[in-house]
Amino acid sequence: MTVKISHTAEVQDLIKEAAGFNSDQGSPRLKQLMHRLISDAFKIIEDLEVTEDEFWLAVDRLNKVGAHAEFGLLLPGLSMEHFMDLLQDAKDQQIGLAGGTPRTIEGPLYVANAPLSEGFARMDDGSEDDVGIPLFIKGTVLNTDGKPVAGAIVDLWHANTNGTYSYFDESQSAFNLRRRIKTDAEGRYTARSIIPSGYGVNPEGPTQECLSALGRHGQRPAHIHVFVSAPEHRHLTSQINLAGDKYLWDDFAYATREGLVGEARLLDNADASKAHGLDGRQFAELEFDFVLQPAVNADDEHRSQRPRAGQ
């Protein structure tokens, strides 16, 4: 028989006290959020009859996630970051905003202030020339009327052939596979890089421990992250997910969306290869356009204020 006490005056007063409602100090918004969080947690404990052992196991696992700095992995893996995107989509629909490239999760591996180039940038440092397939990425930034957006900033970052990111992988050079490109007068951008690898979370870490307990994997398909921004347009946070990857529609972080799949076409054209300075090597091309919605207000032009490396 389930015993429930969260509705009693004693417990309701306890929740208000714990959430700071009896103090004039502190953040009203945090108090509101904490009151709801504590209330819902108490109800979960009651409704699911959480045992003391389960309670302290959960505390221990949360401590491990924090110690390994993996909340930025665990929360996407539990669909929470994707839910934020779905909620914003619904809010946009409610006010009649439509069109544009779909948003998707940012992930935890962005580094601010990558080198900025005009029109074209080489993203890789050449350290994987012997193992990586050169990739030429090009496209146009457009508005919802189909007109090019000159001077837009396309901020790209992705993993290397081992599935790791510069800055977080200290064996890589600074800003390897990270560049910002300013579009030309026709809204075009071009980048030379390498085909990234998909990757998984640390198999020995607490995120995978949680996913394994849920019967799930922690793999992501090969993908390229992107921010696109321009004055008077809404900032776009998105990804290009590479077609053909086995995890394309089985992404543990739920980042793949319709409209965000790009094909890296492999080419064996010797003349084209030489024209790219590749001495006849095989290479790939990926074409992907981005469509920006108009900004509703000044805040729309900027990315969220979440903490990020390098800023």
mmCIF file of C-alpha atoms in Angstrom:
data_model
loop_
_atom_site.group_PDB
_atom_site.id
_atom_site.type_symbol
_atom_site.label_atom_id
_atom_site.label_comp_id
_atom_site.label_asym_id
_atom_site.label_seq_id
_atom_site.Cartn_x
_atom_site.Cartn_y
_atom_site.Cartn_z
ATOM 1 C CA MET A 1 0.000 0.000 0.000
ATOM 2 C CA THR A 2 1.447 3.337 -1.113
ATOM 3 C CA VAL A 3 1.708 5.968 1.596
ATOM 4 C CA LYS A 4 1.448 9.582 0.419
ATOM 5 C CA ILE A 5 2.240 12.621 2.531
ATOM 6 C CA SER A 6 3.430 15.237 0.014
ATOM 7 C CA HIS A 7 0.009 16.898 0.018
ATOM 8 C CA THR A 8 -0.030 17.477 3.776
ATOM 9 C CA ALA A 9 0.365 20.950 5.237
ATOM 10 C CA GLU A 10 3.548 19.896 7.022
ATOM 11 C CA VAL A 11 5.265 18.757 3.819
ATOM 12 C CA GLN A 12 3.945 21.677 1.766
ATOM 13 C CA ASP A 13 5.416 24.051 4.352
ATOM 14 C CA LEU A 14 8.672 22.091 4.210
ATOM 15 C CA ILE A 15 8.857 22.482 0.428
ATOM 16 C CA LYS A 16 8.253 26.235 0.668
ATOM 17 C CA GLU A 17 10.958 26.568 3.317
ATOM 18 C CA ALA A 18 13.452 24.487 1.303
ATOM 19 C CA ALA A 19 12.729 26.554 -1.824
ATOM 20 C CA GLY A 20 13.439 29.801 0.018
ATOM 21 C CA PHE A 21 9.892 31.140 0.047
ATOM 22 C CA ASN A 22 10.277 32.247 3.664
ATOM 23 C CA SER A 23 13.193 34.537 2.806
ATOM 24 C CA ASP A 24 13.199 37.949 1.145
ATOM 25 C CA GLN A 25 16.683 37.237 -0.215
ATOM 26 C CA GLY A 26 17.677 35.257 -3.292
ATOM 27 C CA SER A 27 16.301 34.777 -6.811
ATOM 28 C CA PRO A 28 12.497 34.639 -7.198
ATOM 29 C CA ARG A 29 12.866 32.679 -10.433
ATOM 30 C CA LEU A 30 15.148 30.075 -8.848
ATOM 31 C CA LYS A 31 12.730 29.759 -5.938
ATOM 32 C CA GLN A 32 9.880 29.109 -8.363
ATOM 33 C CA LEU A 33 11.870 26.447 -10.228
ATOM 34 C CA MET A 34 13.173 24.796 -7.078
ATOM 35 C CA HIS A 35 9.707 24.659 -5.513
ATOM 36 C CA ARG A 36 8.396 22.811 -8.559
ATOM 37 C CA LEU A 37 11.431 20.520 -8.714
ATOM 38 C CA ILE A 38 11.218 19.523 -5.047
ATOM 39 C CA SER A 39 7.440 19.056 -5.257
ATOM 40 C CA ASP A 40 7.700 16.808 -8.309
ATOM 41 C CA ALA A 41 10.608 14.863 -6.794
ATOM 42 C CA PHE A 42 8.605 14.158 -3.643
ATOM 43 C CA LYS A 43 5.672 12.933 -5.738
ATOM 44 C CA ILE A 44 7.945 10.660 -7.792
ATOM 45 C CA ILE A 45 9.350 9.160 -4.594
ATOM 46 C CA GLU A 46 5.816 8.517 -3.364
ATOM 47 C CA ASP A 47 4.194 7.323 -6.587
ATOM 48 C CA LEU A 48 7.017 4.972 -7.587
ATOM 49 C CA GLU A 49 7.810 3.940 -4.028
ATOM 50 C CA VAL A 50 11.476 4.823 -4.390
ATOM 51 C CA THR A 51 13.503 2.930 -1.798
ATOM 52 C CA GLU A 52 16.285 4.385 0.301
ATOM 53 C CA ASP A 53 18.810 2.274 -1.625
ATOM 54 C CA GLU A 54 17.494 3.588 -4.961
ATOM 55 C CA PHE A 55 17.548 7.156 -3.669
ATOM 56 C CA TRP A 56 21.193 7.044 -2.617
ATOM 57 C CA LEU A 57 22.223 5.151 -5.749
ATOM 58 C CA ALA A 58 20.731 7.995 -7.790
ATOM 59 C CA VAL A 59 22.659 10.540 -5.704
ATOM 60 C CA ASP A 60 25.873 8.576 -6.249
ATOM 61 C CA ARG A 61 25.343 8.423 -10.010
ATOM 62 C CA LEU A 62 24.616 12.138 -10.214
ATOM 63 C CA ASN A 63 27.838 12.785 -8.289
ATOM 64 C CA LYS A 64 29.711 10.664 -10.840
ATOM 65 C CA VAL A 65 28.171 12.539 -13.757
ATOM 66 C CA GLY A 66 29.281 15.830 -12.216
ATOM 67 C CA ALA A 67 32.772 14.568 -11.412
ATOM 68 C CA HIS A 68 33.207 13.475 -15.043
ATOM 69 C CA ALA A 69 31.626 16.699 -16.401
ATOM 70 C CA GLU A 70 29.141 14.603 -18.373
ATOM 71 C CA PHE A 71 25.849 16.371 -17.749
ATOM 72 C CA GLY A 72 26.266 17.882 -21.227
ATOM 73 C CA LEU A 73 26.183 14.314 -22.583
ATOM 74 C CA LEU A 74 23.648 12.738 -20.256
ATOM 75 C CA LEU A 75 20.924 15.345 -20.749
ATOM 76 C CA PRO A 76 20.940 15.051 -24.577
ATOM 77 C CA GLY A 77 20.992 11.281 -24.119
ATOM 78 C CA LEU A 78 17.829 11.529 -22.044
ATOM 79 C CA SER A 79 16.224 13.636 -24.834
ATOM 80 C CA MET A 80 16.070 16.822 -22.756
ATOM 81 C CA GLU A 81 18.045 19.012 -25.167
ATOM 82 C CA HIS A 82 15.935 17.733 -28.076
ATOM 83 C CA PHE A 83 12.794 18.498 -26.075
ATOM 84 C CA MET A 84 13.928 22.116 -25.762
ATOM 85 C CA ASP A 85 14.084 22.265 -29.570
ATOM 86 C CA LEU A 86 10.657 20.661 -29.964
ATOM 87 C CA LEU A 87 9.197 23.140 -27.486
ATOM 88 C CA GLN A 88 10.701 26.107 -29.335
ATOM 89 C CA ASP A 89 9.354 24.708 -32.620
ATOM 90 C CA ALA A 90 5.882 24.624 -31.071
ATOM 91 C CA LYS A 91 6.244 28.188 -29.793
ATOM 92 C CA ASP A 92 7.294 29.321 -33.277
ATOM 93 C CA GLN A 93 4.296 27.587 -34.811
ATOM 94 C CA GLN A 94 1.976 29.247 -32.320
ATOM 95 C CA ILE A 95 3.074 32.735 -33.394
ATOM 96 C CA GLY A 96 3.131 31.871 -37.101
ATOM 97 C CA LEU A 97 6.880 31.566 -37.625
ATOM 98 C CA ALA A 98 7.648 29.030 -40.334
ATOM 99 C CA GLY A 99 10.387 28.104 -42.764
ATOM 100 C CA GLY A 100 14.106 28.077 -42.306
ATOM 101 C CA THR A 101 16.600 25.331 -41.629
ATOM 102 C CA PRO A 102 15.529 23.166 -38.675
ATOM 103 C CA ARG A 103 17.259 23.760 -35.367
ATOM 104 C CA THR A 104 18.846 20.926 -33.456
ATOM 105 C CA ILE A 105 20.977 20.432 -30.370
ATOM 106 C CA GLU A 106 24.255 22.280 -29.899
ATOM 107 C CA GLY A 107 25.953 19.617 -27.814
ATOM 108 C CA PRO A 108 28.671 20.309 -25.216
ATOM 109 C CA LEU A 109 31.768 20.596 -27.424
ATOM 110 C CA TYR A 110 31.667 24.103 -28.899
ATOM 111 C CA VAL A 111 34.667 26.406 -28.426
ATOM 112 C CA ALA A 112 34.176 30.135 -28.979
ATOM 113 C CA ASN A 113 36.299 32.458 -31.098
ATOM 114 C CA ALA A 114 37.486 30.080 -33.801
ATOM 115 C CA PRO A 115 39.521 31.794 -36.558
ATOM 116 C CA LEU A 116 37.369 33.905 -38.890
ATOM 117 C CA SER A 117 37.835 33.844 -42.673
ATOM 118 C CA GLU A 118 36.191 35.565 -45.622
ATOM 119 C CA GLY A 119 34.349 33.196 -47.944
ATOM 120 C CA PHE A 120 36.669 30.196 -47.554
ATOM 121 C CA ALA A 121 38.508 28.449 -44.740
ATOM 122 C CA ARG A 122 40.570 25.327 -44.359
ATOM 123 C CA MET A 123 39.405 23.724 -41.128
ATOM 124 C CA ASP A 124 41.891 20.885 -40.634
ATOM 125 C CA ASP A 125 45.560 21.312 -39.724
ATOM 126 C CA GLY A 126 46.788 18.580 -42.076
ATOM 127 C CA SER A 127 47.695 16.169 -39.290
ATOM 128 C CA GLU A 128 45.338 13.513 -40.683
ATOM 129 C CA ASP A 129 46.248 13.851 -44.346
ATOM 130 C CA ASP A 130 47.353 10.222 -44.412
ATOM 131 C CA VAL A 131 44.097 8.838 -42.975
ATOM 132 C CA GLY A 132 41.363 11.416 -43.520
ATOM 133 C CA ILE A 133 39.377 11.867 -46.714
ATOM 134 C CA PRO A 134 39.408 15.537 -47.749
ATOM 135 C CA LEU A 135 35.945 17.082 -47.620
ATOM 136 C CA PHE A 136 34.886 20.254 -49.397
ATOM 137 C CA ILE A 137 31.800 21.833 -47.852
ATOM 138 C CA LYS A 138 29.979 24.578 -49.691
ATOM 139 C CA GLY A 139 26.616 26.231 -49.677
ATOM 140 C CA THR A 140 24.632 29.442 -49.504
ATOM 141 C CA VAL A 141 22.982 31.232 -46.616
ATOM 142 C CA LEU A 142 19.523 32.418 -47.653
ATOM 143 C CA ASN A 143 16.585 34.193 -46.070
ATOM 144 C CA THR A 144 13.073 32.766 -46.121
ATOM 145 C CA ASP A 145 12.390 34.661 -49.365
ATOM 146 C CA GLY A 146 15.213 32.740 -51.032
ATOM 147 C CA LYS A 147 17.556 35.725 -51.223
ATOM 148 C CA PRO A 148 21.239 35.343 -50.283
ATOM 149 C CA VAL A 149 22.421 36.734 -46.961
ATOM 150 C CA ALA A 150 25.766 38.467 -47.421
ATOM 151 C CA GLY A 151 28.058 38.762 -44.419
ATOM 152 C CA ALA A 152 26.489 35.914 -42.449
ATOM 153 C CA ILE A 153 28.831 34.048 -40.095
ATOM 154 C CA VAL A 154 28.893 30.273 -40.566
ATOM 155 C CA ASP A 155 30.579 28.761 -37.498
ATOM 156 C CA LEU A 156 31.510 25.104 -38.133
ATOM 157 C CA TRP A 157 33.024 22.480 -35.840
ATOM 158 C CA HIS A 158 33.301 18.693 -35.966
ATOM 159 C CA ALA A 159 35.247 15.656 -34.787
ATOM 160 C CA ASN A 160 38.379 14.192 -36.342
ATOM 161 C CA THR A 161 38.741 10.667 -37.752
ATOM 162 C CA ASN A 162 38.970 9.296 -34.201
ATOM 163 C CA GLY A 163 35.724 10.949 -33.139
ATOM 164 C CA THR A 164 37.357 13.510 -30.834
ATOM 165 C CA TYR A 165 37.278 17.315 -30.784
ATOM 166 C CA SER A 166 40.113 19.793 -30.500
ATOM 167 C CA TYR A 167 40.420 21.623 -27.152
ATOM 168 C CA PHE A 168 38.831 18.654 -25.359
ATOM 169 C CA ASP A 169 41.353 16.321 -27.023
ATOM 170 C CA GLU A 170 44.655 17.956 -26.094
ATOM 171 C CA SER A 171 46.576 16.000 -28.742
ATOM 172 C CA GLN A 172 44.999 18.193 -31.430
ATOM 173 C CA SER A 173 46.155 21.675 -32.352
ATOM 174 C CA ALA A 174 44.163 24.691 -31.205
ATOM 175 C CA PHE A 175 40.939 25.169 -33.192
ATOM 176 C CA ASN A 176 41.596 22.151 -35.398
ATOM 177 C CA LEU A 177 38.376 21.437 -37.320
ATOM 178 C CA ARG A 178 36.826 24.670 -36.032
ATOM 179 C CA ARG A 179 36.343 27.721 -38.240
ATOM 180 C CA ARG A 180 34.079 30.708 -38.757
ATOM 181 C CA ILE A 181 33.409 31.777 -42.335
ATOM 182 C CA LYS A 182 31.853 35.059 -43.425
ATOM 183 C CA THR A 183 29.660 34.632 -46.489
ATOM 184 C CA ASP A 184 30.424 36.594 -49.654
ATOM 185 C CA ALA A 185 28.137 39.029 -51.465
ATOM 186 C CA GLU A 186 26.132 36.090 -52.825
ATOM 187 C CA GLY A 187 25.755 34.480 -49.406
ATOM 188 C CA ARG A 188 28.188 31.685 -50.243
ATOM 189 C CA TYR A 189 30.609 29.879 -47.940
ATOM 190 C CA THR A 190 33.199 27.183 -48.652
ATOM 191 C CA ALA A 191 35.336 25.083 -46.335
ATOM 192 C CA ARG A 192 37.971 22.419 -46.794
ATOM 193 C CA SER A 193 38.081 19.822 -44.042
ATOM 194 C CA ILE A 194 38.057 16.037 -43.623
ATOM 195 C CA ILE A 195 35.145 13.640 -43.307
ATOM 196 C CA PRO A 196 34.430 13.387 -39.575
ATOM 197 C CA SER A 197 33.877 10.150 -37.739
ATOM 198 C CA GLY A 198 30.884 9.317 -35.643
ATOM 199 C CA TYR A 199 31.626 8.542 -32.033
ATOM 200 C CA GLY A 200 30.228 7.320 -28.745
ATOM 201 C CA VAL A 201 30.302 8.504 -25.164
ATOM 202 C CA ASN A 202 33.049 7.215 -22.893
ATOM 203 C CA PRO A 203 32.203 3.499 -22.508
ATOM 204 C CA GLU A 204 33.521 3.593 -18.933
ATOM 205 C CA GLY A 205 31.771 6.833 -17.980
ATOM 206 C CA PRO A 206 28.568 7.474 -16.020
ATOM 207 C CA THR A 207 26.556 8.489 -19.105
ATOM 208 C CA GLN A 208 27.102 5.107 -20.723
ATOM 209 C CA GLU A 209 26.464 3.448 -17.363
ATOM 210 C CA CYS A 210 23.043 5.071 -17.288
ATOM 211 C CA LEU A 211 22.312 4.319 -20.949
ATOM 212 C CA SER A 212 23.334 0.681 -20.515
ATOM 213 C CA ALA A 213 20.968 0.375 -17.566
ATOM 214 C CA LEU A 214 18.240 1.597 -19.934
ATOM 215 C CA GLY A 215 19.259 -0.918 -22.606
ATOM 216 C CA ARG A 216 20.570 1.828 -24.911
ATOM 217 C CA HIS A 217 23.787 2.654 -26.750
ATOM 218 C CA GLY A 218 25.645 5.969 -26.638
ATOM 219 C CA GLN A 219 26.581 6.373 -30.312
ATOM 220 C CA ARG A 220 26.267 9.388 -32.591
ATOM 221 C CA PRO A 221 26.425 9.438 -36.403
ATOM 222 C CA ALA A 222 29.081 11.437 -38.224
ATOM 223 C CA HIS A 223 27.975 15.067 -38.194
ATOM 224 C CA ILE A 224 29.071 18.685 -38.505
ATOM 225 C CA HIS A 225 27.889 21.284 -35.994
ATOM 226 C CA VAL A 226 26.981 24.771 -37.127
ATOM 227 C CA PHE A 227 25.949 28.174 -35.859
ATOM 228 C CA VAL A 228 24.720 30.611 -38.504
ATOM 229 C CA SER A 229 24.118 34.249 -37.625
ATOM 230 C CA ALA A 230 23.453 37.509 -39.439
ATOM 231 C CA PRO A 231 22.007 40.908 -38.498
ATOM 232 C CA GLU A 232 18.193 41.016 -38.559
ATOM 233 C CA HIS A 233 17.994 37.213 -38.717
ATOM 234 C CA ARG A 234 17.389 34.591 -36.056
ATOM 235 C CA HIS A 235 20.492 32.807 -34.882
ATOM 236 C CA LEU A 236 20.511 29.181 -36.049
ATOM 237 C CA THR A 237 21.954 26.293 -34.065
ATOM 238 C CA SER A 238 21.971 23.151 -36.156
ATOM 239 C CA GLN A 239 23.925 20.198 -37.547
ATOM 240 C CA ILE A 240 24.599 18.468 -40.845
ATOM 241 C CA ASN A 241 24.244 14.731 -40.281
ATOM 242 C CA LEU A 242 26.022 12.631 -42.891
ATOM 243 C CA ALA A 243 23.905 10.282 -44.987
ATOM 244 C CA GLY A 244 24.742 6.592 -44.892
ATOM 245 C CA ASP A 245 25.903 6.443 -41.288
ATOM 246 C CA LYS A 246 24.470 3.426 -39.440
ATOM 247 C CA TYR A 247 23.447 5.657 -36.543
ATOM 248 C CA LEU A 248 21.894 8.392 -38.696
ATOM 249 C CA TRP A 249 18.373 7.696 -37.397
ATOM 250 C CA ASP A 250 19.519 5.962 -34.226
ATOM 251 C CA ASP A 251 21.378 8.868 -32.628
ATOM 252 C CA PHE A 252 21.568 8.561 -28.848
ATOM 253 C CA ALA A 253 21.318 12.375 -28.595
ATOM 254 C CA TYR A 254 18.280 12.690 -30.913
ATOM 255 C CA ALA A 255 19.954 15.341 -33.089
ATOM 256 C CA THR A 256 19.102 13.988 -36.555
ATOM 257 C CA ARG A 257 16.067 15.704 -38.055
ATOM 258 C CA GLU A 258 14.415 15.815 -41.460
ATOM 259 C CA GLY A 259 16.121 18.529 -43.467
ATOM 260 C CA LEU A 260 19.471 18.110 -41.701
ATOM 261 C CA VAL A 261 20.918 15.182 -43.662
ATOM 262 C CA GLY A 262 23.703 15.917 -46.122
ATOM 263 C CA GLU A 263 25.499 13.582 -48.506
ATOM 264 C CA ALA A 264 29.289 13.666 -48.646
ATOM 265 C CA ARG A 265 29.752 12.462 -52.236
ATOM 266 C CA LEU A 266 33.023 10.602 -52.819
ATOM 267 C CA LEU A 267 34.806 11.564 -56.032
ATOM 268 C CA ASP A 268 37.673 9.852 -57.836
ATOM 269 C CA ASN A 269 38.102 12.510 -60.516
ATOM 270 C CA ALA A 270 41.867 12.918 -60.882
ATOM 271 C CA ASP A 271 41.657 16.281 -62.654
ATOM 272 C CA ALA A 272 39.302 17.729 -60.047
ATOM 273 C CA SER A 273 41.492 16.327 -57.304
ATOM 274 C CA LYS A 274 44.578 17.991 -58.732
ATOM 275 C CA ALA A 275 42.663 21.258 -59.113
ATOM 276 C CA HIS A 276 42.063 21.101 -55.359
ATOM 277 C CA GLY A 277 45.763 20.509 -54.764
ATOM 278 C CA LEU A 278 45.244 16.889 -53.748
ATOM 279 C CA ASP A 279 47.575 15.178 -56.260
ATOM 280 C CA GLY A 280 44.868 12.893 -57.586
ATOM 281 C CA ARG A 281 43.625 11.666 -54.186
ATOM 282 C CA GLN A 282 40.017 10.722 -53.603
ATOM 283 C CA PHE A 283 37.968 13.474 -51.972
ATOM 284 C CA ALA A 284 34.368 14.263 -51.085
ATOM 285 C CA GLU A 285 32.001 17.155 -51.641
ATOM 286 C CA LEU A 286 29.104 18.206 -49.432
ATOM 287 C CA GLU A 287 26.707 20.956 -50.449
ATOM 288 C CA PHE A 288 24.385 22.361 -47.809
ATOM 289 C CA ASP A 289 22.398 25.591 -47.801
ATOM 290 C CA PHE A 290 21.099 27.285 -44.673
ATOM 291 C CA VAL A 291 17.886 29.307 -44.530
ATOM 292 C CA LEU A 292 17.560 31.893 -41.748
ATOM 293 C CA GLN A 293 14.289 33.172 -40.356
ATOM 294 C CA PRO A 294 13.854 36.913 -39.794
ATOM 295 C CA ALA A 295 14.538 38.095 -36.254
ATOM 296 C CA VAL A 296 11.472 39.004 -34.224
ATOM 297 C CA ASN A 297 13.568 41.004 -31.748
ATOM 298 C CA ALA A 298 17.223 41.818 -31.115
ATOM 299 C CA ASP A 299 17.719 38.815 -28.832
ATOM 300 C CA ASP A 300 16.837 36.491 -31.719
ATOM 301 C CA GLU A 301 20.080 37.431 -33.460
ATOM 302 C CA HIS A 302 22.232 35.879 -30.736
ATOM 303 C CA ARG A 303 22.870 32.372 -29.480
ATOM 304 C CA SER A 304 21.791 31.320 -26.013
ATOM 305 C CA GLN A 305 23.863 32.318 -22.995
ATOM 306 C CA ARG A 306 24.757 28.774 -21.931
ATOM 307 C CA PRO A 307 28.338 28.469 -20.633
ATOM 308 C CA ARG A 308 30.793 27.531 -23.380
ATOM 309 C CA ALA A 309 34.510 26.910 -23.623
ATOM 310 C CA GLY A 310 36.542 29.902 -24.722
ATOM 311 C CA GLN A 311 34.061 32.615 -23.792
#
